[in-house]
Amino acid sequence: MTDPQPAPPRGDSAPAAGIPAPPPEMSRATPPATQPATPPETPLAMPAQDFRATPPPGPAPQPPAREVVWARLITFGGTALIVLVGFWQMMLVFGDRPQLLQWLLLPFFTLTFGWVGFSFCSMLAGLVARAPQTPADPGTARVAVVMPVYHEDPADSLGLLAALADELDQAGMAGRAEIFVLSDSRDPDYFAAETLAVAALRETCPLPVWYRRRTDNTGRKAGNIAEFVRRWGGRYDQMVVLDADSVVSGDAIRQMSARMAADPALALIQTIPMLVGGQTLFSRVIQFAGRVYGPPIARGVAAWSGDDGNFWGHNAMIRLAAFAACCGLPELPGKPPFGGTILSHDFVEAALLRRAGWKVRLDWDLRASYEGSPPTLLDMAVRERRWAQGNLQHLRLIGARGFSWVSRAHFTIGVLGFLMSPIWLSMILVGLALTAKVILSRPEYFPQTYQLFPDWPTFDSVRMTWLFAAAMALLLVPKFVAVGRAWRRPLAENVGGRSRILASALFEIVMSALIAPVQMLIQTRQIAEILQGRNSGWESQVRKGSMPPWGLVLRRHGIHVASGLAILLVVAFLAPGQLIWLSPILAGLILSPAISRWSASPVFGRWARMAGLLVTPEERQPPEVLSAALAQTRRLRLDEDAATLLGRDPAALSRHVALLAPLPERPPARRLPAIAAEAKIAAASSQSEALSFLDRAERAALLSDPRLLERWAALPR
């Protein structure tokens, strides 16, 4: 691979060179049907990077600030001290002559103890964090608000964009901000609804709204954004990347734009998305935990990351010139899961920016940033399968040339976040095996014939109890510190008072303790599947959950129940006294079908809210952008099937056709769905009959081809 020369970086103090003023076709007075789908192309080179080559040139690196050095010392120095203390104390527990199983238990315990200690020290580092400042000069940078979508509810997604557009208008950014919907949808029902929603949004939106749908989904989400950068990146200075269920306020974008314009070396600003909109009990537990515990944790991560921050893939602002020069992602050699498309591209893009000298920062003070949460435990497992594969894929990239040690630390933390499940499981199994060996085996005090003194088996149970208490303290103290922090702030008033916060925290701790062993086994199985070479695929996200049937949860959690019952019977027979320590794990496994099903219930979620449990400030006092998004969603939602509307409403059909991309030249073999659709339309006596004749591929061909649509629309309804 060669080392490509990037395009020279451009500051944000003035509009990008060659960017014209908004053309007449972007005017709100122009009918949406006559507006082009996309603006004139303004290409920006985005070469694929070589992880073995010298990084492209960028700003000169600067030494970390004093408070960042202190935060890193607290985080990594404190973690190292906790690991050493845990190792030393466990060696004392085992005595002078540890047995084989004790030696095997030692690394598993040390890693688990250190992982819990790292989270504690990371949050502690937030005490030295310095809040970023927003300059008075907002700058004049051109901003693209980019939302990639893939088989999403268009009314929900575009409702968020509509509300954001109004706020950007109020913030004085309407003259330099535009919205780009980047669709990767292939299902015809989805992309037909997308075009109609975009057309409806254009009628009232104070900002230009563009729409582009790819038929070649190379690179998934990262490839979707890269194609946008290469075709239209030169039109903008900055871009805000959103997920289909996320949004930031207009004021947050104004502040990010001003901060980036004031610092020519700043390439990426990541915000802290707050989870909102949770309806099921599961999503509300995650939502509450993220709202109360998330800010102090994020503040700590921001403190030790400094200018070596990470990227979470959305709700962030990016300097386009730097991103294009540094973040073109190649396909990894080999087959998935370790080869092919880089799944967790965001971590890699942040590391690539940093290795070229650009600053990547987590601005923890920008709180007007929101996203949805997975509705059920099973839906969370589907997401984590892809995240697990993406993070394990980073093992191939962690040693790339030029990455900073902090970027490598982000990679390591991401990998350990999933490997800790099999490590925890291994610690439990080795511990059970050690208990069984002590109970079942006959002790041999004189293993050698001429041994003078016996080998007494040693195990310091008192010291082990203190170690367990220390681990629980490292795990729970940060949560109660966050609760205490919420007590001293207006947060308590916005969630029903201090007693409600404490009750919600206790409920969350119990639920998390029950769910944790199930997630441990799920993630362990996922790791095993990845190591066996199984690819995760690319599925659309589930945003709205429903209570799964008993048959499904029993199939998915049957192995968890069986594992819990087997351990319960063995331990009850061999060492009943150990059940008190294992009770949270065993209860979570044995009750997993009921927990999975009932936590997916919106009814129980509503009951919790009515009882004042798991309530967040965003529910008591909804942010304006979220309230407006709900109203916009109702306005944009179709009352009927998109294809049916296209057939009966010529205006809707013309709007849909206006947003279609020109059909490329294709060989006959790739035009077979269109050829078959044309023949079936000719044989049909009505629009509905024609649609009933078409399979999914032929339906997609129809809704992508203006000529076929014209012939189909001419049929009687």
XYZ file of C-alpha atoms in Angstrom:
717
model
C 0.000 0.000 0.000
C 1.255 3.457 -0.797
C 1.268 6.523 1.372
C -1.160 8.883 -0.370
C -0.775 12.627 -0.086
C -3.804 14.214 1.556
C -5.515 17.372 0.533
C -4.128 20.370 2.468
C -6.153 21.217 5.578
C -8.381 24.235 5.586
C -9.294 26.457 8.514
C -12.868 27.114 9.574
C -12.641 30.866 9.920
C -14.035 31.378 6.421
C -16.220 29.432 4.003
C -14.548 26.709 1.990
C -12.996 27.870 -1.219
C -15.160 27.356 -4.238
C -18.374 26.888 -2.280
C -21.106 28.857 -4.013
C -23.958 30.607 -2.337
C -27.121 28.540 -2.056
C -28.508 28.199 -5.596
C -32.047 29.234 -6.478
C -33.279 25.634 -6.435
C -32.656 25.521 -2.680
C -35.182 28.235 -1.949
C -38.170 27.311 0.224
C -40.377 29.034 -2.349
C -39.389 26.467 -4.961
C -41.736 23.455 -5.081
C -40.023 20.352 -3.651
C -40.802 18.395 -6.809
C -38.534 20.675 -8.851
C -35.632 20.757 -6.387
C -32.675 18.502 -7.136
C -32.084 15.638 -4.757
C -28.480 16.645 -4.077
C -26.405 19.811 -4.444
C -23.719 20.154 -7.130
C -20.863 17.828 -6.356
C -17.801 19.394 -4.735
C -15.361 16.485 -4.424
C -12.891 16.160 -1.583
C -10.108 13.596 -1.866
C -10.287 10.885 0.804
C -7.466 8.398 0.161
C -7.463 5.023 1.863
C -4.939 4.955 4.679
C -2.017 2.580 5.043
C -1.667 1.471 8.672
C 1.978 0.576 8.073
C 3.006 3.832 6.410
C 3.941 7.241 7.737
C 0.783 9.177 8.677
C -0.227 12.171 6.565
C 1.025 15.574 7.747
C -1.081 17.511 10.208
C -0.728 20.028 13.013
C 2.381 19.869 15.166
C 1.680 17.760 18.268
C 1.483 19.573 21.596
C 2.358 18.194 25.033
C -0.631 17.362 27.252
C -1.822 19.982 29.704
C -0.914 19.662 33.376
C -4.408 18.579 34.412
C -4.381 15.859 31.726
C -1.092 14.511 33.085
C -2.566 14.400 36.581
C -5.710 12.677 35.303
C -3.633 10.018 33.548
C -1.563 9.487 36.656
C -4.735 9.032 38.722
C -6.337 6.691 36.187
C -3.507 4.468 35.023
C -1.255 4.830 38.043
C -4.174 4.144 40.372
C -5.228 1.135 38.317
C -1.701 -0.281 38.378
C -1.601 0.116 42.164
C -4.979 -1.630 42.544
C -3.794 -4.504 40.328
C -0.618 -4.945 42.383
C -2.526 -4.855 45.678
C -5.096 -7.358 44.385
C -2.367 -9.716 43.142
C -0.429 -9.455 46.404
C -3.466 -9.988 48.621
C -4.643 -12.983 46.618
C -1.192 -14.537 46.931
C -1.504 -14.118 50.691
C -4.913 -15.790 50.537
C -3.336 -18.836 48.858
C -0.430 -19.113 51.278
C 3.155 -20.159 50.609
C 2.462 -23.067 48.267
C -0.469 -22.333 45.905
C -2.049 -25.291 44.134
C -2.469 -25.531 40.357
C -6.079 -24.310 40.370
C -5.085 -21.431 42.619
C -2.402 -20.367 40.153
C -5.042 -20.561 37.416
C -7.490 -18.467 39.439
C -4.911 -15.764 40.138
C -4.763 -14.086 36.687
C -8.530 -14.181 36.251
C -9.077 -12.549 39.635
C -6.339 -9.962 39.072
C -7.754 -8.909 35.695
C -11.298 -8.656 37.078
C -10.148 -6.727 40.153
C -8.080 -4.379 37.991
C -10.959 -3.810 35.558
C -13.253 -2.717 38.367
C -10.449 -0.568 39.757
C -9.888 1.105 36.400
C -13.511 2.263 36.243
C -13.198 3.679 39.753
C -9.923 5.510 39.029
C -11.200 6.811 35.705
C -14.175 8.457 37.376
C -11.900 9.814 40.111
C -9.785 11.501 37.443
C -12.763 13.681 36.550
C -12.037 15.764 39.637
C -9.192 17.470 37.756
C -11.081 17.952 34.477
C -11.227 21.442 33.023
C -14.443 22.532 31.328
C -14.018 23.658 27.688
C -14.947 27.248 26.850
C -17.006 28.509 23.917
C -15.560 31.602 22.215
C -17.786 34.572 21.531
C -17.050 34.515 17.785
C -19.286 31.823 16.230
C -17.211 31.654 13.051
C -18.500 31.328 9.513
C -17.843 27.647 8.817
C -20.224 25.811 6.522
C -21.810 22.899 8.393
C -23.399 19.717 7.077
C -25.701 17.811 9.432
C -25.332 14.248 8.188
C -27.684 11.407 9.132
C -26.983 7.947 7.679
C -30.097 5.757 7.674
C -30.582 2.073 6.976
C -34.111 0.666 7.110
C -35.282 3.179 9.715
C -38.673 4.726 10.354
C -38.282 7.891 8.238
C -40.869 9.875 10.184
C -38.965 9.337 13.446
C -35.554 10.139 11.969
C -36.600 13.129 9.890
C -38.712 14.452 12.738
C -35.482 14.833 14.710
C -33.852 16.626 11.786
C -36.835 18.941 11.347
C -36.706 19.995 15.000
C -32.944 20.492 14.786
C -33.285 22.602 11.643
C -35.650 24.984 13.422
C -33.202 25.324 16.305
C -30.300 25.970 13.930
C -32.400 28.690 12.332
C -33.039 30.248 15.744
C -29.308 30.010 16.544
C -28.506 32.060 13.445
C -26.959 29.196 11.461
C -29.562 28.769 8.722
C -27.340 30.577 6.225
C -24.417 28.186 6.693
C -25.935 24.841 7.673
C -27.492 22.149 5.507
C -29.024 18.731 6.144
C -27.968 15.597 4.294
C -29.909 12.333 4.600
C -27.618 9.495 3.491
C -29.708 6.413 2.848
C -28.348 2.894 2.548
C -31.849 1.393 2.564
C -32.505 -1.402 0.080
C -35.997 -2.422 1.136
C -38.415 -0.628 -1.255
C -40.974 0.056 1.455
C -38.387 1.956 3.464
C -36.826 4.075 0.728
C -40.176 5.008 -0.806
C -41.291 6.295 2.591
C -37.949 8.103 2.932
C -38.407 10.129 -0.233
C -41.911 11.190 0.747
C -40.768 12.184 4.234
C -37.845 14.173 2.812
C -40.181 15.926 0.377
C -42.550 16.827 3.215
C -39.649 18.094 5.314
C -38.415 20.294 2.476
C -41.737 22.123 2.334
C -41.271 23.725 5.759
C -37.587 23.342 6.642
C -35.606 26.597 6.990
C -32.444 24.748 5.920
C -31.638 23.054 2.608
C -32.394 19.326 2.818
C -30.606 16.882 0.536
C -31.205 13.179 0.011
C -28.988 10.519 -1.506
C -29.616 6.778 -1.557
C -26.873 4.288 -2.366
C -27.603 0.991 -4.051
C -24.055 -0.235 -3.438
C -23.634 -0.461 0.353
C -19.857 -0.855 0.314
C -18.290 -0.149 3.699
C -21.619 -0.001 5.544
C -21.994 3.186 7.623
C -18.343 4.229 7.276
C -18.542 3.733 3.513
C -21.788 5.704 3.410
C -20.167 8.719 5.048
C -16.954 8.321 3.040
C -18.935 8.434 -0.214
C -20.593 11.663 0.975
C -17.192 13.181 1.793
C -15.712 12.238 -1.575
C -18.659 13.677 -3.518
C -19.743 16.704 -1.472
C -17.126 17.150 1.277
C -15.559 20.154 -0.418
C -18.819 22.054 0.022
C -18.494 22.158 3.830
C -15.962 22.905 6.555
C -17.553 20.867 9.331
C -20.017 18.022 9.578
C -22.168 16.813 12.446
C -22.742 13.057 12.310
C -26.006 11.766 13.785
C -27.507 8.323 14.098
C -31.057 7.706 12.937
C -32.277 7.907 16.548
C -30.007 10.700 17.795
C -30.000 14.487 17.798
C -28.172 17.412 19.354
C -29.571 20.849 20.026
C -28.981 23.753 17.689
C -27.123 25.598 20.445
C -24.788 22.629 20.955
C -23.922 22.678 17.244
C -23.341 26.436 17.423
C -20.960 25.960 20.344
C -19.105 23.082 18.692
C -18.720 25.066 15.488
C -17.344 28.065 17.381
C -14.901 25.925 19.367
C -13.643 24.177 16.264
C -13.272 27.444 14.361
C -11.245 28.925 17.220
C -8.760 26.022 17.316
C -7.296 25.188 13.878
C -5.850 21.918 15.235
C -9.164 20.594 16.577
C -10.571 17.925 14.251
C -13.315 16.197 16.257
C -15.584 17.114 19.161
C -17.525 14.257 20.720
C -20.519 15.033 22.921
C -22.056 12.845 25.634
C -25.363 11.476 24.281
C -28.029 11.135 26.956
C -30.414 8.215 26.477
C -34.033 9.278 25.992
C -37.355 7.873 24.894
C -37.106 4.560 26.743
C -40.500 2.899 27.119
C -39.694 -0.639 28.240
C -38.405 -1.426 31.703
C -35.069 -2.572 30.245
C -34.510 0.642 28.307
C -35.533 2.744 31.288
C -32.970 0.994 33.524
C -30.225 1.720 30.984
C -31.535 5.248 30.482
C -31.497 6.053 34.209
C -28.033 4.571 34.689
C -26.653 6.559 31.781
C -28.196 9.788 33.017
C -27.008 9.527 36.633
C -23.722 7.635 36.308
C -22.797 8.652 32.765
C -21.756 12.314 33.199
C -19.139 11.744 35.944
C -17.761 8.746 34.057
C -17.554 10.746 30.819
C -15.924 13.634 32.650
C -13.231 11.266 33.896
C -12.664 9.807 30.420
C -12.408 13.328 29.006
C -9.925 14.266 31.725
C -7.401 11.519 30.988
C -8.013 11.467 27.223
C -7.231 15.147 26.760
C -6.589 15.773 23.073
C -6.364 11.996 22.476
C -10.091 11.455 22.780
C -12.255 8.832 21.178
C -15.105 8.888 18.668
C -18.378 7.061 19.324
C -19.661 7.280 15.762
C -22.400 9.882 16.195
C -23.399 13.105 17.966
C -20.029 14.594 17.123
C -18.679 17.433 14.979
C -15.823 16.706 12.565
C -13.510 18.972 10.574
C -14.043 17.684 7.057
C -10.611 18.494 5.614
C -8.844 16.622 8.411
C -11.286 13.706 8.243
C -10.856 13.359 4.482
C -7.069 13.513 4.699
C -6.719 10.972 7.502
C -9.748 8.690 7.751
C -10.179 6.836 4.495
C -10.566 3.243 5.691
C -9.272 0.347 3.618
C -10.738 -3.124 3.529
C -8.734 -5.377 5.814
C -7.205 -8.415 4.116
C -8.871 -11.717 4.772
C -12.446 -12.736 5.415
C -14.755 -11.519 8.178
C -14.944 -11.492 11.126
C -11.346 -10.241 11.355
C -11.006 -9.129 7.750
C -13.153 -7.085 5.388
C -14.959 -3.909 6.409
C -13.809 -2.246 9.637
C -16.945 -2.434 11.767
C -16.087 -0.215 14.753
C -14.753 2.443 12.437
C -15.201 5.299 14.897
C -12.364 4.218 17.227
C -10.087 3.807 14.215
C -10.991 7.187 12.729
C -10.217 8.924 16.022
C -6.841 7.159 16.212
C -6.031 8.082 12.596
C -6.801 11.739 13.243
C -4.663 11.731 16.345
C -1.672 10.047 14.702
C -1.597 12.901 12.176
C -1.476 15.463 14.992
C -5.134 16.527 15.015
C -6.922 16.995 18.325
C -9.810 14.693 19.200
C -11.744 15.833 22.243
C -14.664 14.729 24.394
C -16.455 17.922 25.467
C -18.311 16.592 28.492
C -20.032 19.906 29.211
C -22.232 19.727 26.084
C -25.241 17.916 27.530
C -27.907 18.767 24.924
C -27.096 15.578 23.034
C -29.548 12.674 22.891
C -29.997 9.174 21.485
C -32.319 6.212 21.885
C -31.567 3.041 23.796
C -32.083 -0.643 22.907
C -35.564 -1.651 24.043
C -34.913 -5.231 25.192
C -32.164 -7.514 26.427
C -32.371 -9.584 23.237
C -32.075 -6.487 21.034
C -29.087 -5.370 23.090
C -27.476 -8.744 22.462
C -27.832 -8.268 18.692
C -26.097 -4.888 18.864
C -23.360 -6.218 21.116
C -22.628 -9.028 18.660
C -21.577 -6.484 16.044
C -19.733 -4.342 18.600
C -17.868 -7.387 19.882
C -16.709 -8.284 16.386
C -15.670 -4.708 15.673
C -13.681 -4.392 18.883
C -11.922 -7.734 18.452
C -11.079 -6.632 14.925
C -9.077 -3.804 16.504
C -6.521 -6.368 17.664
C -5.232 -6.263 14.076
C -4.900 -2.480 14.165
C -3.734 -1.687 17.683
C -0.085 -1.878 16.645
C -0.461 0.363 13.581
C 2.328 2.804 12.938
C 2.024 6.209 14.553
C -0.908 5.614 16.922
C -0.557 7.385 20.256
C -0.406 5.272 23.405
C -3.714 6.765 24.523
C -5.362 5.688 21.249
C -4.001 2.196 21.852
C -5.454 2.398 25.372
C -8.894 3.172 23.876
C -8.553 0.090 21.672
C -7.484 -2.043 24.645
C -10.379 -0.827 26.799
C -12.824 -1.630 24.000
C -11.438 -5.152 23.601
C -11.409 -5.812 27.344
C -14.987 -4.580 27.596
C -16.005 -7.786 25.826
C -13.217 -10.137 26.912
C -14.052 -9.489 30.559
C -17.134 -11.683 30.176
C -15.204 -14.895 29.402
C -12.598 -13.840 31.991
C -15.288 -13.431 34.644
C -16.868 -16.745 33.645
C -13.478 -18.462 33.826
C -12.897 -17.040 37.309
C -16.253 -18.401 38.480
C -15.662 -21.853 36.971
C -12.137 -22.142 38.352
C -13.410 -21.036 41.745
C -16.106 -23.710 41.659
C -13.583 -26.307 40.579
C -11.289 -25.257 43.417
C -14.143 -25.591 45.908
C -15.058 -29.022 44.566
C -11.435 -30.174 44.755
C -11.103 -29.107 48.376
C -14.338 -30.875 49.354
C -14.020 -34.050 47.303
C -10.308 -34.761 47.374
C -8.556 -36.431 50.262
C -5.769 -34.123 51.504
C -2.248 -35.553 51.215
C -0.172 -33.989 53.947
C 3.027 -35.951 53.165
C 3.316 -36.173 49.349
C 6.969 -37.263 49.634
C 8.148 -40.369 51.453
C 10.805 -38.743 53.624
C 9.062 -35.412 54.197
C 9.560 -34.102 57.746
C 6.776 -31.509 57.913
C 3.267 -31.825 56.396
C 1.875 -29.608 53.584
C -1.146 -28.016 55.199
C -3.676 -26.737 52.614
C -4.126 -22.991 53.252
C -6.846 -20.562 52.293
C -7.292 -17.307 54.187
C -11.064 -16.911 54.071
C -11.040 -13.700 56.118
C -8.633 -11.989 53.736
C -10.659 -13.263 50.790
C -13.798 -11.739 52.304
C -12.034 -8.397 52.573
C -10.909 -8.661 48.947
C -14.487 -9.348 47.890
C -15.668 -6.336 49.918
C -12.996 -4.171 48.286
C -14.111 -5.265 44.814
C -17.739 -4.486 45.655
C -16.692 -1.085 47.000
C -14.790 -0.258 43.799
C -17.863 -1.302 41.833
C -20.582 0.393 43.880
C -18.920 3.473 45.381
C -18.854 5.320 42.015
C -22.592 4.711 41.687
C -23.372 6.106 45.112
C -20.999 9.018 44.520
C -22.988 9.784 41.360
C -26.231 9.520 43.337
C -24.842 11.876 45.981
C -23.767 14.255 43.239
C -27.304 14.200 41.849
C -28.687 14.994 45.319
C -26.723 18.229 45.441
C -27.895 19.414 42.047
C -31.197 20.360 40.430
C -31.295 16.828 39.016
C -32.996 15.657 42.203
C -35.834 18.126 41.760
C -36.380 17.004 38.182
C -36.746 13.297 38.962
C -39.099 13.430 41.936
C -36.747 14.156 44.831
C -33.841 12.500 46.601
C -35.807 9.502 47.803
C -36.826 8.702 44.219
C -33.198 8.890 43.085
C -32.085 6.518 45.828
C -34.940 4.072 45.190
C -34.246 4.150 41.449
C -30.533 3.578 42.031
C -31.226 0.575 44.243
C -33.671 -0.820 41.669
C -31.081 -0.319 38.918
C -28.397 -2.082 40.976
C -30.656 -5.096 41.538
C -31.699 -5.272 37.879
C -28.114 -4.870 36.677
C -26.965 -7.613 39.050
C -29.602 -9.979 37.643
C -28.879 -9.106 34.023
C -25.062 -9.176 34.344
C -24.609 -12.980 34.448
C -26.877 -13.381 31.424
C -24.886 -10.796 29.485
C -21.713 -12.577 30.615
C -22.827 -15.823 28.975
C -24.186 -14.038 25.889
C -20.943 -12.146 25.326
C -18.862 -15.246 25.989
C -20.811 -17.091 23.317
C -20.353 -14.134 20.959
C -16.599 -14.160 21.499
C -16.546 -17.900 20.797
C -18.528 -17.413 17.568
C -16.137 -14.697 16.395
C -13.096 -16.864 17.128
C -14.791 -19.622 15.107
C -15.003 -17.249 12.130
C -18.705 -16.365 12.172
C -19.556 -12.938 10.787
C -22.176 -10.717 12.451
C -23.708 -9.465 9.193
C -25.461 -6.115 8.893
C -28.951 -5.846 10.304
C -31.086 -2.767 10.844
C -31.450 -1.528 14.413
C -34.533 -2.304 16.485
C -35.655 1.004 18.003
C -39.063 0.056 19.416
C -39.393 -3.113 21.410
C -42.273 -5.381 22.278
C -42.635 -8.142 24.850
C -41.222 -11.320 23.256
C -43.289 -14.519 23.535
C -42.396 -17.160 26.105
C -41.307 -19.554 23.387
C -38.653 -17.140 22.121
C -37.191 -16.238 25.507
C -37.130 -19.909 26.571
C -35.204 -20.811 23.412
C -32.759 -17.925 23.782
C -32.233 -18.316 27.519
C -32.630 -22.078 27.916
C -28.868 -22.601 28.181
C -28.705 -19.883 30.854
C -31.418 -21.539 32.946
C -29.783 -24.944 32.575
C -26.400 -23.548 33.610
C -27.874 -21.852 36.661
C -29.749 -24.956 37.792
C -26.713 -27.194 37.292
C -24.497 -24.915 39.367
C -27.212 -24.603 42.022
C -27.519 -28.388 42.424
C -23.769 -28.988 42.523
C -23.029 -26.200 45.011
C -26.039 -27.081 47.195
C -24.710 -30.646 47.430
C -21.021 -29.819 47.928
C -20.930 -26.468 49.737
C -24.327 -24.997 50.641
C -22.645 -22.117 52.435
C -21.304 -20.825 49.101
C -24.807 -20.236 47.756
C -25.065 -16.885 49.521
C -22.151 -15.571 47.447
C -23.438 -17.060 44.210
C -27.108 -16.158 44.726
C -27.134 -13.024 42.471
C -25.530 -14.961 39.632
C -27.748 -18.010 40.027
C -30.911 -15.924 40.364
C -30.076 -13.986 37.208
C -29.464 -17.160 35.199
C -32.453 -19.159 36.457
C -34.862 -16.229 36.116
C -33.415 -15.012 32.803
C -36.480 -15.880 30.628
C -38.813 -13.996 32.953
C -36.400 -11.061 33.339
C -35.861 -10.853 29.575
C -39.584 -10.967 28.839
C -40.912 -8.728 31.590
C -38.150 -6.125 31.248
C -39.204 -5.814 27.584
C -42.695 -4.747 28.630
C -43.733 -1.136 27.945
C -46.511 -1.644 30.516
C -44.022 -2.287 33.305
C -42.035 0.666 32.024
C -45.068 2.913 32.406
C -45.761 1.516 35.882
C -42.201 2.349 36.921
C -42.596 5.884 35.648
C -45.933 6.358 37.436
C -44.258 5.126 40.635
C -41.507 7.708 40.164
C -38.821 5.066 39.489
C -36.113 5.427 36.835
C -37.322 8.899 35.877
C -34.849 11.255 34.197
C -34.925 15.059 33.933
C -35.548 14.815 30.194
C -38.864 13.116 30.977
C -39.986 15.664 33.557
C -38.914 18.629 31.471
C -38.470 17.462 27.858
C -35.863 19.440 25.908
C -37.363 21.668 23.243
C -35.697 19.791 20.406
C -37.256 16.489 21.548
C -40.721 17.961 22.080
C -40.595 19.585 18.661
C -39.368 16.328 17.127
C -42.472 14.500 18.365
C -44.714 17.057 16.688
C -42.684 16.908 13.478
C -42.812 13.113 13.496
C -46.605 13.165 13.627
C -46.636 15.577 10.693
C -44.263 13.498 8.583
C -45.802 10.084 9.249
C -47.767 8.588 6.363
C -51.317 7.402 6.919
C -50.997 4.699 4.263
C -48.478 2.529 2.468
C -45.963 4.597 0.480
C -46.499 2.688 -2.771
C -50.269 3.077 -2.520
C -49.856 6.825 -2.027
C -47.553 7.075 -5.041
C -50.150 5.349 -7.188
C -53.074 7.594 -6.255
C -51.298 10.969 -5.795
C -49.457 12.353 -8.855
C -47.864 15.101 -6.712
C -46.398 12.531 -4.335
C -45.151 10.513 -7.293
C -43.409 13.547 -8.794
C -41.742 14.306 -5.452
C -40.542 10.731 -5.183
C -39.166 10.723 -8.738
C -37.352 14.026 -8.099
C -35.369 12.397 -5.296
C -34.342 9.300 -7.244
C -30.725 8.984 -8.302
C -30.083 8.487 -12.026
C -29.964 4.817 -12.948
C -26.442 3.690 -13.857
C -25.630 1.660 -16.928
C -25.873 -2.008 -15.977
C -25.415 -5.290 -17.836
C -28.599 -7.243 -18.638
C -27.930 -9.722 -15.818
C -28.266 -6.929 -13.250
C -31.382 -5.528 -14.936
C -33.376 -8.741 -14.644
C -35.596 -7.474 -11.767
C -36.491 -4.379 -13.820
C -37.174 -6.473 -16.921
C -39.405 -8.844 -14.950
C -41.195 -5.939 -13.264
C -41.924 -4.335 -16.622
C -43.414 -7.565 -17.969
C -45.581 -8.085 -14.887
C -46.826 -4.484 -14.986
C -47.813 -4.997 -18.625
C -49.761 -8.127 -17.645
C -51.552 -6.511 -14.683
C -54.986 -4.952 -14.842
C -54.525 -2.591 -11.881
C -51.857 -1.024 -9.712
C -52.623 -3.271 -6.761
C -52.526 -6.383 -8.936
C -49.168 -5.336 -10.370
C -47.754 -4.865 -6.882
C -49.023 -8.306 -5.872
C -47.129 -9.821 -8.827
C -43.764 -8.293 -7.821
C -41.236 -9.793 -5.444
C -39.016 -7.584 -3.287
C -36.261 -7.099 -5.880
C -38.804 -6.273 -8.608
C -40.631 -3.880 -6.307
C -37.322 -2.131 -5.603
C -36.659 -1.894 -9.333
C -40.097 -0.342 -9.890
C -39.715 2.289 -7.175
C -36.220 3.194 -8.428
C -37.103 3.656 -12.111
C -39.138 6.716 -13.248
C -40.084 5.011 -16.520
C -41.519 1.951 -14.779
C -43.296 4.140 -12.246
C -44.961 6.074 -15.061
C -46.244 2.875 -16.664
C -47.418 1.495 -13.327
C -49.153 4.748 -12.320
C -51.077 4.727 -15.613
C -52.872 1.546 -14.534
C -56.267 1.815 -12.835
C -56.116 1.796 -9.046
